[in-house]
Short mmCIF file of C-alpha atoms in Angstrom, two decimals:
data_model
loop_
_atom_site.label_atom_id
_atom_site.label_comp_id
_atom_site.label_asym_id
_atom_site.label_seq_id
_atom_site.Cartn_x
_atom_site.Cartn_y
_atom_site.Cartn_z
CA MET Z 1 0.00 0.00 0.00
CA ASN Z 2 1.24 3.50 -0.81
CA TYR Z 3 0.83 5.28 2.48
CA GLU Z 4 0.70 9.08 2.50
CA PHE Z 5 0.67 9.77 6.24
CA THR Z 6 2.27 8.23 9.34
CA ILE Z 7 0.99 9.01 12.85
CA ILE Z 8 3.74 8.86 15.47
CA VAL Z 9 2.65 7.99 19.02
CA PRO Z 10 5.36 8.31 21.71
CA VAL Z 11 4.45 6.19 24.76
CA TYR Z 12 5.79 6.20 28.30
CA ASN Z 13 3.91 4.24 30.99
CA GLU Z 14 0.44 4.59 29.45
CA GLN Z 15 -0.88 1.03 29.88
CA ASP Z 16 -4.25 2.27 31.13
CA CYS Z 17 -4.80 4.54 28.11
CA LEU Z 18 -3.57 2.18 25.41
CA PRO Z 19 -6.68 -0.03 24.91
CA HIS Z 20 -8.85 3.04 24.23
CA LEU Z 21 -6.11 4.58 22.11
CA PHE Z 22 -5.88 1.43 19.96
CA ASP Z 23 -9.65 1.58 19.35
CA GLU Z 24 -9.56 5.28 18.43
CA LEU Z 25 -6.64 4.86 16.04
CA LYS Z 26 -8.21 1.84 14.30
CA ALA Z 27 -11.46 3.76 13.89
CA TYR Z 28 -9.63 6.78 12.50
CA LEU Z 29 -7.66 4.76 9.95
CA GLY Z 30 -10.99 3.61 8.53
CA LYS Z 31 -12.13 7.23 8.08
CA ALA Z 32 -8.89 9.06 7.26
CA SER Z 33 -8.92 11.20 4.11
CA VAL Z 34 -5.41 9.96 3.20
CA THR Z 35 -3.88 6.48 3.42
CA THR Z 36 -2.49 6.32 6.95
CA LYS Z 37 -0.39 4.07 9.17
CA VAL Z 38 0.74 4.34 12.80
CA LEU Z 39 4.16 4.08 14.43
CA PHE Z 40 4.30 3.63 18.22
CA VAL Z 41 7.58 4.49 19.96
CA ASP Z 42 7.77 3.13 23.49
CA ASP Z 43 10.25 5.24 25.46
CA GLY Z 44 11.44 2.57 27.90
CA SER Z 45 8.16 2.15 29.78
CA SER Z 46 8.35 0.23 33.07
CA ASP Z 47 4.68 -0.88 32.96
CA ARG Z 48 2.96 -3.21 30.46
CA SER Z 49 2.93 -0.63 27.64
CA PRO Z 50 5.63 -2.35 25.51
CA GLN Z 51 3.87 -5.72 25.75
CA LEU Z 52 0.48 -4.23 24.85
CA ILE Z 53 1.93 -2.31 21.89
CA LYS Z 54 3.77 -5.33 20.54
CA GLU Z 55 0.77 -7.64 20.86
CA PHE Z 56 -1.54 -5.13 19.17
CA CYS Z 57 0.79 -4.27 16.28
CA LEU Z 58 1.65 -7.87 15.46
CA LYS Z 59 -2.00 -8.72 14.92
CA THR Z 60 -3.19 -5.45 13.34
CA ASP Z 61 -2.47 -4.14 9.84
CA HIS Z 62 -1.09 -0.62 9.38
CA PHE Z 63 0.44 -0.51 12.89
CA ASN Z 64 4.18 -0.74 13.67
CA TYR Z 65 6.38 -0.11 16.70
CA LEU Z 66 9.83 0.81 17.99
CA LEU Z 67 10.75 -0.20 21.56
CA PHE Z 68 13.57 1.69 23.30
CA GLU Z 69 15.88 -0.30 25.58
CA ARG Z 70 15.49 2.39 28.27
CA ASN Z 71 13.94 5.81 28.80
CA PHE Z 72 15.57 8.40 26.53
CA GLY Z 73 12.88 11.11 26.56
CA LYS Z 74 10.13 12.27 24.23
CA GLY Z 75 12.50 14.25 22.00
CA ALA Z 76 14.50 11.08 21.33
CA ALA Z 77 11.29 9.13 20.66
CA LEU Z 78 10.20 11.67 18.07
CA LYS Z 79 13.62 11.81 16.42
CA ALA Z 80 13.78 8.01 16.18
CA ALA Z 81 10.36 8.02 14.56
CA PHE Z 82 11.34 10.79 12.12
CA ASP Z 83 14.32 8.67 11.05
CA HIS Z 84 12.05 5.68 10.28
CA ILE Z 85 9.28 7.49 8.40
CA ASP Z 86 8.85 6.77 4.68
CA THR Z 87 5.67 8.77 3.96
CA PRO Z 88 5.57 12.38 2.69
CA LEU Z 89 3.59 13.50 5.75
CA LEU Z 90 3.92 12.59 9.41
CA GLY Z 91 1.77 13.40 12.39
CA TYR Z 92 2.34 13.38 16.12
CA LEU Z 93 -0.18 12.35 18.78
CA ASP Z 94 0.24 11.82 22.54
CA ALA Z 95 -0.93 8.52 24.01
CA ASP Z 96 -3.06 10.09 26.76
CA LEU Z 97 -5.97 10.90 24.37
CA GLN Z 98 -6.28 14.51 25.48
CA THR Z 99 -6.26 15.04 21.74
CA TYR Z 100 -7.97 12.57 19.40
CA PRO Z 101 -6.78 11.15 16.06
CA ILE Z 102 -9.96 12.22 14.25
CA ASP Z 103 -8.85 15.84 14.69
CA PHE Z 104 -6.01 15.29 12.22
CA GLU Z 105 -8.81 15.88 9.72
CA LYS Z 106 -8.92 19.51 10.88
CA LEU Z 107 -5.20 19.88 10.05
CA LEU Z 108 -4.85 17.84 6.85
CA PRO Z 109 -6.57 20.37 4.54
CA PHE Z 110 -3.70 22.79 5.27
CA ALA Z 111 -0.87 20.26 4.90
CA GLY Z 112 -0.32 21.03 1.22
CA LYS Z 113 0.22 24.77 1.56
CA PHE Z 114 2.01 24.66 4.93
CA ASP Z 115 5.07 22.68 6.03
CA LEU Z 116 3.87 22.30 9.62
CA VAL Z 117 0.28 22.49 10.84
CA THR Z 118 -0.25 22.41 14.60
CA GLY Z 119 -3.27 22.29 16.83
CA TRP Z 120 -4.25 25.02 19.26
CA ARG Z 121 -5.96 23.74 22.41
CA LYS Z 122 -7.79 27.01 23.01
CA GLN Z 123 -10.14 25.53 25.64
CA ARG Z 124 -7.77 23.50 27.82
CA LYS Z 125 -9.16 20.66 29.97
CA ASP Z 126 -6.25 20.55 32.41
CA THR Z 127 -5.74 21.30 36.09
CA PRO Z 128 -5.11 24.98 36.99
CA VAL Z 129 -1.44 24.23 37.76
CA LYS Z 130 -0.95 22.54 34.39
CA ARG Z 131 -2.69 25.38 32.53
CA ILE Z 132 -0.65 28.06 34.29
CA SER Z 133 2.67 26.27 33.83
CA SER Z 134 1.87 25.69 30.13
CA LEU Z 135 0.95 29.35 29.70
CA ILE Z 136 4.26 30.40 31.24
CA GLY Z 137 6.19 27.84 29.21
CA ASN Z 138 4.59 29.00 25.95
CA GLY Z 139 5.37 32.60 26.82
CA VAL Z 140 9.02 31.82 27.49
CA ARG Z 141 9.39 29.85 24.25
CA ASN Z 142 7.71 32.60 22.23
CA PHE Z 143 10.14 35.14 23.70
CA PHE Z 144 13.10 33.11 22.47
CA THR Z 145 11.77 31.57 19.25
CA LYS Z 146 9.45 34.30 17.91
CA ASP Z 147 7.31 31.57 16.32
CA HIS Z 148 4.11 33.40 17.44
CA MET Z 149 2.35 30.14 18.33
CA HIS Z 150 -0.41 30.20 20.96
CA ASP Z 151 0.17 26.54 21.85
CA THR Z 152 3.65 25.40 20.81
CA GLY Z 153 3.41 22.23 22.89
CA CYS Z 154 0.13 20.96 21.43
CA PRO Z 155 0.60 17.20 20.85
CA LEU Z 156 -1.31 17.17 17.56
CA LYS Z 157 0.79 18.20 14.58
CA ILE Z 158 1.34 17.40 10.92
CA ILE Z 159 4.76 18.00 9.37
CA LYS Z 160 6.15 17.41 5.91
CA THR Z 161 8.60 14.57 6.45
CA ASN Z 162 11.53 16.20 4.66
CA TYR Z 163 11.33 19.13 7.09
CA ALA Z 164 11.06 16.85 10.14
CA GLN Z 165 14.06 14.79 9.07
CA ASN Z 166 16.21 17.93 8.80
CA ILE Z 167 15.60 18.82 12.46
CA PRO Z 168 18.69 18.08 14.59
CA MET Z 169 18.12 15.96 17.69
CA PHE Z 170 18.15 17.59 21.11
CA LYS Z 171 16.31 17.17 24.40
CA GLY Z 172 13.00 19.00 24.46
CA LEU Z 173 12.73 18.70 20.67
CA GLN Z 174 8.93 18.47 20.85
CA ARG Z 175 8.69 22.00 22.27
CA PHE Z 176 10.42 23.58 19.28
CA LEU Z 177 8.98 21.88 16.20
CA PRO Z 178 7.36 25.05 14.76
CA ALA Z 179 10.52 27.07 15.40
CA MET Z 180 12.71 24.40 13.80
CA VAL Z 181 10.53 24.41 10.67
CA LEU Z 182 10.79 28.20 10.54
CA LEU Z 183 14.59 27.85 10.66
CA GLN Z 184 14.28 25.96 7.37
CA ASP Z 185 12.22 28.81 5.86
CA GLY Z 186 9.14 26.62 6.13
CA LYS Z 187 5.58 27.88 6.55
CA ILE Z 188 3.56 27.05 9.66
CA LYS Z 189 -0.10 27.32 10.64
CA GLU Z 190 -2.10 26.91 13.84
CA VAL Z 191 -5.63 25.42 13.80
CA GLU Z 192 -8.00 25.36 16.77
CA ILE Z 193 -8.83 21.83 17.99
CA PRO Z 194 -10.79 20.34 20.91
CA HIS Z 195 -9.01 19.28 24.09
CA TYR Z 196 -10.19 16.54 26.44
CA PRO Z 197 -9.55 15.52 30.07
CA ARG Z 198 -7.13 12.65 30.61
CA LEU Z 199 -9.09 9.39 30.75
CA ALA Z 200 -6.62 7.28 32.73
CA GLY Z 201 -3.07 7.17 34.02
CA GLU Z 202 -1.08 10.11 35.35
CA SER Z 203 0.45 13.15 33.72
CA LYS Z 204 4.25 13.03 33.43
CA TYR Z 205 4.52 16.81 33.70
CA ASN Z 206 4.93 19.17 36.64
CA PHE Z 207 6.01 22.78 37.12
CA ARG Z 208 9.68 21.82 37.03
CA ASN Z 209 9.63 20.00 33.71
CA ARG Z 210 7.09 22.39 32.18
CA PHE Z 211 9.03 25.54 33.07
CA MET Z 212 12.61 24.95 34.19
CA GLY Z 213 13.39 22.32 31.55
CA PRO Z 214 11.92 24.37 28.69
CA LEU Z 215 13.75 27.48 29.92
CA LEU Z 216 17.10 25.69 29.71
CA ASP Z 217 16.14 24.21 26.32
CA CYS Z 218 15.50 27.73 25.04
CA PHE Z 219 19.17 28.62 25.52
CA ALA Z 220 20.11 25.52 23.53
CA TYR Z 221 17.70 26.62 20.79
CA VAL Z 222 19.25 30.11 20.65
CA TRP Z 223 22.70 28.57 20.17
CA MET Z 224 21.36 26.20 17.53
CA LYS Z 225 19.64 29.02 15.67
CA LYS Z 226 22.92 30.92 15.42
CA SER Z 227 24.80 27.79 14.31
CA TYR Z 228 22.15 26.14 12.11
CA ILE Z 229 23.25 25.36 8.54
CA SER Z 230 20.59 25.61 5.86
CA TYR Z 231 21.02 25.61 2.08
CA LYS Z 232 19.12 25.00 -1.16
CA VAL Z 233 20.77 23.79 -4.36
CA SER Z 234 19.56 25.69 -7.43
CA GLU Z 235 21.24 23.46 -10.00
CA LYS Z 236 23.49 20.41 -10.20
CA ASN Z 237 25.20 18.35 -12.86
CA GLU Z 238 24.41 14.63 -12.66
#
């Protein structure tokens, strides 16, 4: 099958969410407006997530997996997925189902004209602490990156694969995807999407890793922006 779109799902200790997630992804693949497959990347989970992913993928068409030998972080999970993608478009979805796969249909109409299309969770369904820390984190990133995104960290995105594969790997990668596409002179767009309460499991985020980590990552981004090499060949002789 000639797939056009791959959905990447990074997973870390989400055994309670996975059965529902499997159902939602299977249902979406039957409705998707482009031919779609799914790539799970388990980031060294210590619960039953790797076993559940493996069992599901081995018996279900259009689903594949990568299992890390230990926890490397979400940025590493995304980069590993980028390196294994063979479709012109890729998407990114968190395993906690606070965003749903069907909402890729809100982004896909813009994927031709834009090189990255990201969701905007305008009506957040999070705890007050999570909302405030995300608001601060987005403000800090906007100060450094000037990407003018309302919701840089929204875990529902579509990226042209050639742009994603040119992004250098670093910790906190997922926080800077729009900015890294802009560094390549790409075009980005934000689209409002629904947001839902977490159904099961526990959030992996707190004030420290939503604010202090991103703040330090911003300094790394500033260095990378100054050092980033980008070029386009106008002509070559075969």
